[in-house]
Amino acid sequence: MHNHTLAKRHAFTLVELLVVIAIISLLIALLLPAVQQAREAARRSQCQNNLKQIGLALHNYHDLHRRLPMGSLYSDTTTPWTTSRVTAFARILPMMEQSALFADIDWTAGIHSAPNKDIRETNMPMYRCPSDPGSKADTGSTRAPTSYVLCYGSNLDEAGGGGNPNIPVVPGHCTGGYWCRIPYNDNTQDAIFSANSYTRFRDITDGLSNTMAVSECIVGGLVIGNQHGTDLNASELNSCITATASPEENTFRGESWFTGQIHTFLFNTIKTPNPVTPDCRRYNSVGNMAARSMHIGGVQVLMSDGSVHFVTENINLTLWQNLGDRADGSVIADF
């Protein structure tokens, strides 16, 4: 007779299994935010580097041409979207190591013309913040979008903007037409970028380190009530700014780094960054176009001296507007 020792089987009880699952879930819950924060920190660092490269390109452009590029060139016509009004981002392409792309631009053709189709649809990673997942589909356009926008100061429409009163327009352009900014009103020109007008560093009397050049926008539309707001075509600008207008249309914010349609490539300082009130505009005007980002708590800002700062969305409105003004004489506090 043989004695057989039965092997004792070990297994998790249901309670033990549930405890293990709970521990794993807890570890995931603890680690996931840290991983997400690390990824966002990397994206924010890349965004900052993109802005630094834009700042360096603007300085190199100024060294070569003795002026900053125009925000956009508007033609003396009632159908300006057929004209060659590209943005400053296109004009600094050679300084962004994109000379070949710059050489392919047909400056005699319109921004929507067939010769410039490949240009306006070329994605430019250096003009996109990796934190912003927006795409062409979000703007309802085939154009390659941008996350970065030029500072237009506290102005509401294309009659405002920056520029040098001694160089009000480009010869041969804007002699009184629909899109023109004539006569030049220096009382409304407070930023460093404008349509049809240049700015030189010597015009920035508040100091390059105290004057904003570029910030961020969010590509495409967002649902109203989101912390970043939403865009709409408002029938009345006042109701738009007070967020009482109905958001019936998608945004054009960040629609293109190439085409200089004035409501797509700029921001103004009517509101502080990331306001809950929507971006809005009248047709063919700017309206309220806030600096916005997908970064938590604020936006990245390129100053005119080439430095990049993270500006909180809780910044004092007056200080924010002072930073957007190139020559108001205000003493800038820490920001």
Coordinates of C-alpha atoms in Angstrom, one line a residue:
M1 CA 0.0 0.0 0.0
H2 CA 1.4 3.3 -1.0
N3 CA 0.9 6.5 0.8
H4 CA 0.3 9.4 -1.5
T5 CA 0.8 12.9 -0.2
L6 CA -1.6 15.2 -1.9
A7 CA 0.0 18.5 -3.0
K8 CA -1.7 21.4 -1.3
R9 CA -2.9 24.0 -3.9
H10 CA -2.5 27.7 -3.2
A11 CA -4.7 30.3 -4.8
F12 CA -6.0 33.8 -4.2
T13 CA -9.2 34.0 -2.5
L14 CA -11.8 36.4 -3.9
V15 CA -11.1 38.9 -1.1
E16 CA -7.3 38.8 -1.8
L17 CA -7.9 39.3 -5.5
L18 CA -10.1 42.3 -4.9
V19 CA -7.4 43.8 -2.6
V20 CA -4.7 43.3 -5.3
I21 CA -7.0 45.0 -7.9
A22 CA -7.7 47.8 -5.5
I23 CA -3.9 48.4 -4.9
I24 CA -3.1 48.3 -8.6
S25 CA -6.0 50.8 -9.3
L26 CA -4.7 53.1 -6.5
L27 CA -1.1 53.0 -8.0
I28 CA -2.4 53.8 -11.4
A29 CA -4.5 56.7 -10.0
L30 CA -1.5 58.1 -8.2
L31 CA 1.0 57.6 -11.2
L32 CA -1.2 58.7 -14.1
P33 CA -1.5 62.4 -13.1
A34 CA 2.3 62.5 -12.6
V35 CA 2.8 61.0 -16.1
Q36 CA 0.4 63.5 -17.6
Q37 CA 2.1 66.4 -15.8
A38 CA 5.5 65.3 -17.1
R39 CA 4.1 65.1 -20.6
E40 CA 2.5 68.5 -20.4
A41 CA 5.8 69.9 -19.0
A42 CA 7.6 68.6 -22.0
R43 CA 5.0 70.0 -24.4
R44 CA 5.0 73.3 -22.6
S45 CA 8.8 73.4 -22.9
Q46 CA 8.6 72.7 -26.6
C47 CA 6.0 75.5 -27.0
Q48 CA 8.3 77.8 -25.2
N49 CA 11.2 76.8 -27.5
N50 CA 9.0 77.5 -30.6
L51 CA 8.3 81.0 -29.4
K52 CA 12.0 81.6 -28.7
Q53 CA 12.7 80.6 -32.3
I54 CA 10.1 83.0 -33.6
G55 CA 11.6 85.7 -31.4
L56 CA 15.1 85.0 -32.8
A57 CA 13.7 85.1 -36.4
L58 CA 12.0 88.4 -35.7
H59 CA 15.2 89.9 -34.5
N60 CA 17.1 88.5 -37.5
Y61 CA 14.5 90.0 -39.8
H62 CA 14.8 93.4 -38.1
D63 CA 18.6 93.2 -38.4
L64 CA 18.3 92.6 -42.1
H65 CA 15.4 95.0 -43.0
R66 CA 15.8 97.6 -40.1
R67 CA 12.2 97.0 -39.2
L68 CA 9.8 94.2 -38.1
P69 CA 7.6 92.5 -40.7
M70 CA 4.1 93.9 -41.1
G71 CA 1.4 91.9 -39.4
S72 CA -0.2 91.5 -42.8
L73 CA -0.5 93.4 -46.1
Y74 CA -4.0 94.4 -47.0
S75 CA -4.8 95.6 -50.5
D76 CA -6.8 98.6 -51.7
T77 CA -9.8 96.6 -52.8
T78 CA -13.2 95.5 -51.6
T79 CA -12.3 91.9 -52.2
P80 CA -9.1 91.6 -50.2
W81 CA -9.1 87.8 -49.9
T82 CA -7.8 87.7 -53.5
T83 CA -4.8 89.7 -52.7
S84 CA -1.3 88.7 -51.4
R85 CA -1.8 89.5 -47.8
V86 CA 0.4 86.9 -46.0
T87 CA 1.3 87.1 -42.3
A88 CA 4.5 88.0 -40.6
F89 CA 5.0 84.3 -40.0
A90 CA 5.4 83.8 -43.7
R91 CA 7.8 86.7 -44.0
I92 CA 10.2 85.3 -41.4
L93 CA 10.4 81.9 -43.0
P94 CA 14.0 82.4 -44.2
M95 CA 15.0 83.1 -40.6
M96 CA 13.2 79.9 -39.5
E97 CA 15.5 77.8 -41.9
Q98 CA 12.6 77.6 -44.4
S99 CA 14.2 79.5 -47.3
A100 CA 13.0 76.9 -49.9
L101 CA 9.4 77.2 -48.8
F102 CA 9.7 81.0 -48.8
A103 CA 11.0 80.9 -52.3
D104 CA 7.9 79.1 -53.5
I105 CA 5.5 81.8 -52.4
D106 CA 3.9 83.6 -55.3
W107 CA 3.8 87.2 -54.1
T108 CA 1.8 88.3 -57.1
A109 CA -1.0 85.8 -56.5
G110 CA -3.7 85.8 -53.9
I111 CA -3.6 84.0 -50.6
H112 CA -6.4 81.7 -51.8
S113 CA -4.9 81.3 -55.3
A114 CA -3.9 78.0 -56.9
P115 CA -0.1 78.9 -57.0
N116 CA -0.1 79.3 -53.2
K117 CA -2.2 76.2 -52.4
D118 CA 0.7 74.0 -51.4
I119 CA 2.2 76.8 -49.3
R120 CA -0.9 77.5 -47.2
E121 CA -1.5 73.7 -46.7
T122 CA 2.0 73.0 -45.5
N123 CA 2.1 72.1 -41.8
M124 CA 4.7 74.0 -39.8
P125 CA 5.6 72.2 -36.5
M126 CA 7.4 75.3 -35.3
Y127 CA 4.1 77.2 -35.5
R128 CA 2.2 74.7 -33.5
C129 CA 2.0 74.2 -29.7
P130 CA 2.1 70.5 -29.0
S131 CA -0.4 71.0 -26.1
D132 CA -3.0 72.1 -28.6
P133 CA -4.6 69.1 -30.4
G134 CA -6.6 71.3 -32.8
S135 CA -6.4 70.5 -36.5
K136 CA -7.5 71.7 -39.9
A137 CA -10.8 69.9 -39.4
D138 CA -11.5 72.1 -36.3
T139 CA -11.4 75.3 -38.4
G140 CA -13.3 73.9 -41.3
S141 CA -10.4 74.7 -43.6
T142 CA -7.7 72.9 -45.5
R143 CA -5.1 75.5 -44.4
A144 CA -2.3 74.5 -42.0
P145 CA -3.1 76.1 -38.7
T146 CA -1.0 78.0 -36.2
S147 CA -1.0 78.1 -32.4
Y148 CA 0.8 81.5 -32.3
V149 CA -0.7 84.9 -32.9
L150 CA 0.7 88.4 -33.1
C151 CA 0.0 91.1 -30.5
Y152 CA -2.5 93.7 -31.8
G153 CA -2.7 95.7 -28.6
S154 CA -6.1 96.9 -27.2
N155 CA -7.7 97.5 -30.6
L156 CA -11.0 96.0 -31.6
D157 CA -10.7 96.3 -35.4
E158 CA -8.4 96.8 -38.3
A159 CA -8.5 100.5 -37.9
G160 CA -6.3 99.9 -34.9
G161 CA -3.1 98.1 -34.4
G162 CA 0.6 99.0 -34.1
G163 CA 3.0 100.4 -36.6
N164 CA 5.1 103.5 -37.1
P165 CA 3.2 106.7 -37.9
N166 CA 6.1 107.7 -40.1
I167 CA 5.6 104.6 -42.3
P168 CA 1.8 104.4 -42.4
V169 CA 1.3 102.2 -45.5
V170 CA 3.3 100.4 -48.1
P171 CA 3.5 102.5 -51.3
G172 CA 0.8 101.4 -53.8
H173 CA -1.4 99.8 -51.2
C174 CA -4.2 101.1 -49.1
T175 CA -4.8 104.6 -50.5
G176 CA -8.3 104.8 -49.2
G177 CA -9.9 101.5 -49.9
Y178 CA -12.2 99.2 -47.8
W179 CA -9.5 97.6 -45.8
C180 CA -7.3 100.6 -45.2
R181 CA -6.2 102.3 -42.1
I182 CA -6.1 105.9 -43.5
P183 CA -5.8 108.4 -42.1
Y184 CA -3.3 107.1 -39.6
N185 CA -4.5 107.7 -36.1
D186 CA -1.5 107.4 -33.7
N187 CA -3.8 107.5 -30.7
T188 CA -5.1 104.1 -31.6
Q189 CA -1.9 102.4 -32.7
D190 CA -0.5 100.9 -29.5
A191 CA 1.0 97.5 -30.4
I192 CA 4.0 96.5 -32.5
F193 CA 2.1 94.7 -35.2
S194 CA -0.5 96.0 -37.6
A195 CA -1.9 95.6 -41.1
N196 CA 0.0 97.7 -43.7
S197 CA 2.4 99.2 -41.3
Y198 CA 5.9 98.5 -39.9
T199 CA 7.4 99.0 -36.5
R200 CA 11.1 99.5 -35.7
F201 CA 12.6 98.6 -32.4
R202 CA 13.2 102.3 -31.7
D203 CA 9.5 102.9 -31.9
I204 CA 9.0 100.5 -28.9
T205 CA 9.8 103.2 -26.3
D206 CA 8.4 101.2 -23.4
G207 CA 11.3 98.8 -23.9
L208 CA 11.6 95.5 -25.7
S209 CA 11.4 93.5 -22.5
N210 CA 8.1 95.3 -21.5
T211 CA 6.3 94.8 -24.8
M212 CA 4.5 91.7 -26.1
A213 CA 5.1 90.4 -29.6
V214 CA 3.5 87.0 -29.9
S215 CA 1.3 84.8 -27.7
E216 CA -0.9 81.7 -28.2
C217 CA -4.4 80.9 -29.4
I218 CA -6.4 77.7 -29.5
V219 CA -7.0 76.2 -32.9
G220 CA -10.7 75.8 -33.8
G221 CA -13.9 76.2 -32.0
L222 CA -14.8 75.2 -28.4
V223 CA -18.1 74.7 -26.6
I224 CA -19.3 77.8 -24.9
G225 CA -18.8 77.6 -21.1
N226 CA -15.3 76.1 -21.5
Q227 CA -12.6 77.9 -19.6
H228 CA -11.1 79.0 -22.9
G229 CA -14.4 80.3 -24.3
T230 CA -15.6 79.9 -27.9
D231 CA -15.8 82.0 -31.1
L232 CA -18.7 83.3 -32.9
N233 CA -19.8 85.8 -35.5
A234 CA -21.6 88.4 -33.3
S235 CA -24.2 90.7 -34.9
E236 CA -23.3 93.3 -32.3
L237 CA -19.8 93.6 -30.8
N238 CA -21.0 94.8 -27.4
S239 CA -23.2 91.8 -26.9
C240 CA -20.4 89.6 -28.1
I241 CA -17.9 91.0 -25.6
T242 CA -20.4 90.6 -22.7
A243 CA -21.0 87.0 -23.9
T244 CA -24.7 87.5 -24.5
A245 CA -24.5 86.7 -28.2
S246 CA -25.4 83.2 -29.5
P247 CA -22.3 81.2 -30.6
E248 CA -23.7 79.9 -33.9
E249 CA -20.5 79.6 -35.9
N250 CA -17.1 78.0 -35.5
T251 CA -14.0 80.0 -34.9
F252 CA -11.3 81.0 -37.4
R253 CA -8.7 81.4 -34.6
G254 CA -5.4 79.9 -35.7
E255 CA -6.8 78.9 -39.1
S256 CA -3.6 79.6 -41.0
W257 CA 0.0 80.6 -40.4
F258 CA 0.1 81.9 -44.0
T259 CA -3.0 83.7 -44.9
G260 CA -3.3 87.1 -43.2
Q261 CA -7.0 87.4 -42.6
I262 CA -6.9 89.7 -39.7
H263 CA -9.1 87.7 -37.3
T264 CA -7.1 84.5 -37.6
F265 CA -3.5 85.5 -36.8
L266 CA -3.6 88.0 -34.0
F267 CA -4.7 88.6 -30.4
N268 CA -5.7 91.7 -28.6
T269 CA -5.7 92.7 -24.9
I270 CA -9.4 93.5 -24.5
K271 CA -9.6 90.5 -22.1
T272 CA -7.0 88.8 -20.0
P273 CA -5.7 85.4 -21.1
N274 CA -8.1 82.4 -21.3
P275 CA -11.3 84.4 -20.5
V276 CA -14.6 82.5 -20.1
T277 CA -16.3 85.1 -22.3
P278 CA -16.1 84.0 -26.0
D279 CA -13.9 85.3 -28.7
C280 CA -16.0 87.2 -31.2
R281 CA -15.9 89.4 -34.1
R282 CA -18.0 91.4 -36.6
Y283 CA -17.6 90.3 -40.2
N284 CA -14.4 91.8 -41.5
S285 CA -13.4 93.1 -38.1
V286 CA -11.4 91.8 -35.2
G287 CA -13.5 92.2 -32.1
N288 CA -12.4 90.4 -29.0
M289 CA -9.6 88.0 -29.7
A290 CA -8.0 86.8 -26.5
A291 CA -4.7 85.0 -26.0
R292 CA -5.6 81.4 -25.2
S293 CA -3.8 78.2 -24.6
M294 CA -4.3 74.6 -23.5
H295 CA -1.7 75.1 -20.7
I296 CA -3.3 75.2 -17.3
G297 CA -3.5 78.6 -15.7
G298 CA -2.2 80.9 -18.5
V299 CA -0.4 81.4 -21.8
Q300 CA 3.1 81.7 -23.1
V301 CA 4.1 85.1 -24.3
L302 CA 7.1 86.1 -26.4
M303 CA 8.3 89.6 -25.5
S304 CA 9.9 91.9 -28.0
D305 CA 13.4 91.3 -26.6
G306 CA 13.1 87.5 -27.5
S307 CA 12.4 86.3 -23.9
V308 CA 9.4 84.0 -23.2
H309 CA 7.3 84.2 -20.1
F310 CA 4.3 82.2 -18.8
V311 CA 1.6 84.8 -18.0
T312 CA -1.1 83.8 -15.6
E313 CA -4.7 84.2 -16.7
N314 CA -5.3 86.1 -13.4
I315 CA -3.0 88.9 -14.5
N316 CA -4.4 92.4 -13.8
L317 CA -6.2 93.7 -17.0
T318 CA -4.5 97.1 -16.9
L319 CA -1.0 95.4 -16.6
W320 CA -1.9 93.0 -19.4
Q321 CA -2.9 96.0 -21.6
N322 CA 0.3 97.8 -20.7
L323 CA 2.3 94.8 -21.9
G324 CA 0.5 95.0 -25.2
D325 CA 1.3 98.7 -25.6
R326 CA 4.7 99.7 -27.1
A327 CA 4.7 103.3 -26.0
D328 CA 2.3 104.2 -23.2
G329 CA 5.0 105.1 -20.7
S330 CA 3.6 102.9 -18.0
V331 CA 5.9 101.4 -15.4
I332 CA 5.6 97.6 -15.7
A333 CA 5.4 95.6 -12.5
D334 CA 6.4 92.0 -12.2
F335 CA 4.2 89.7 -14.2

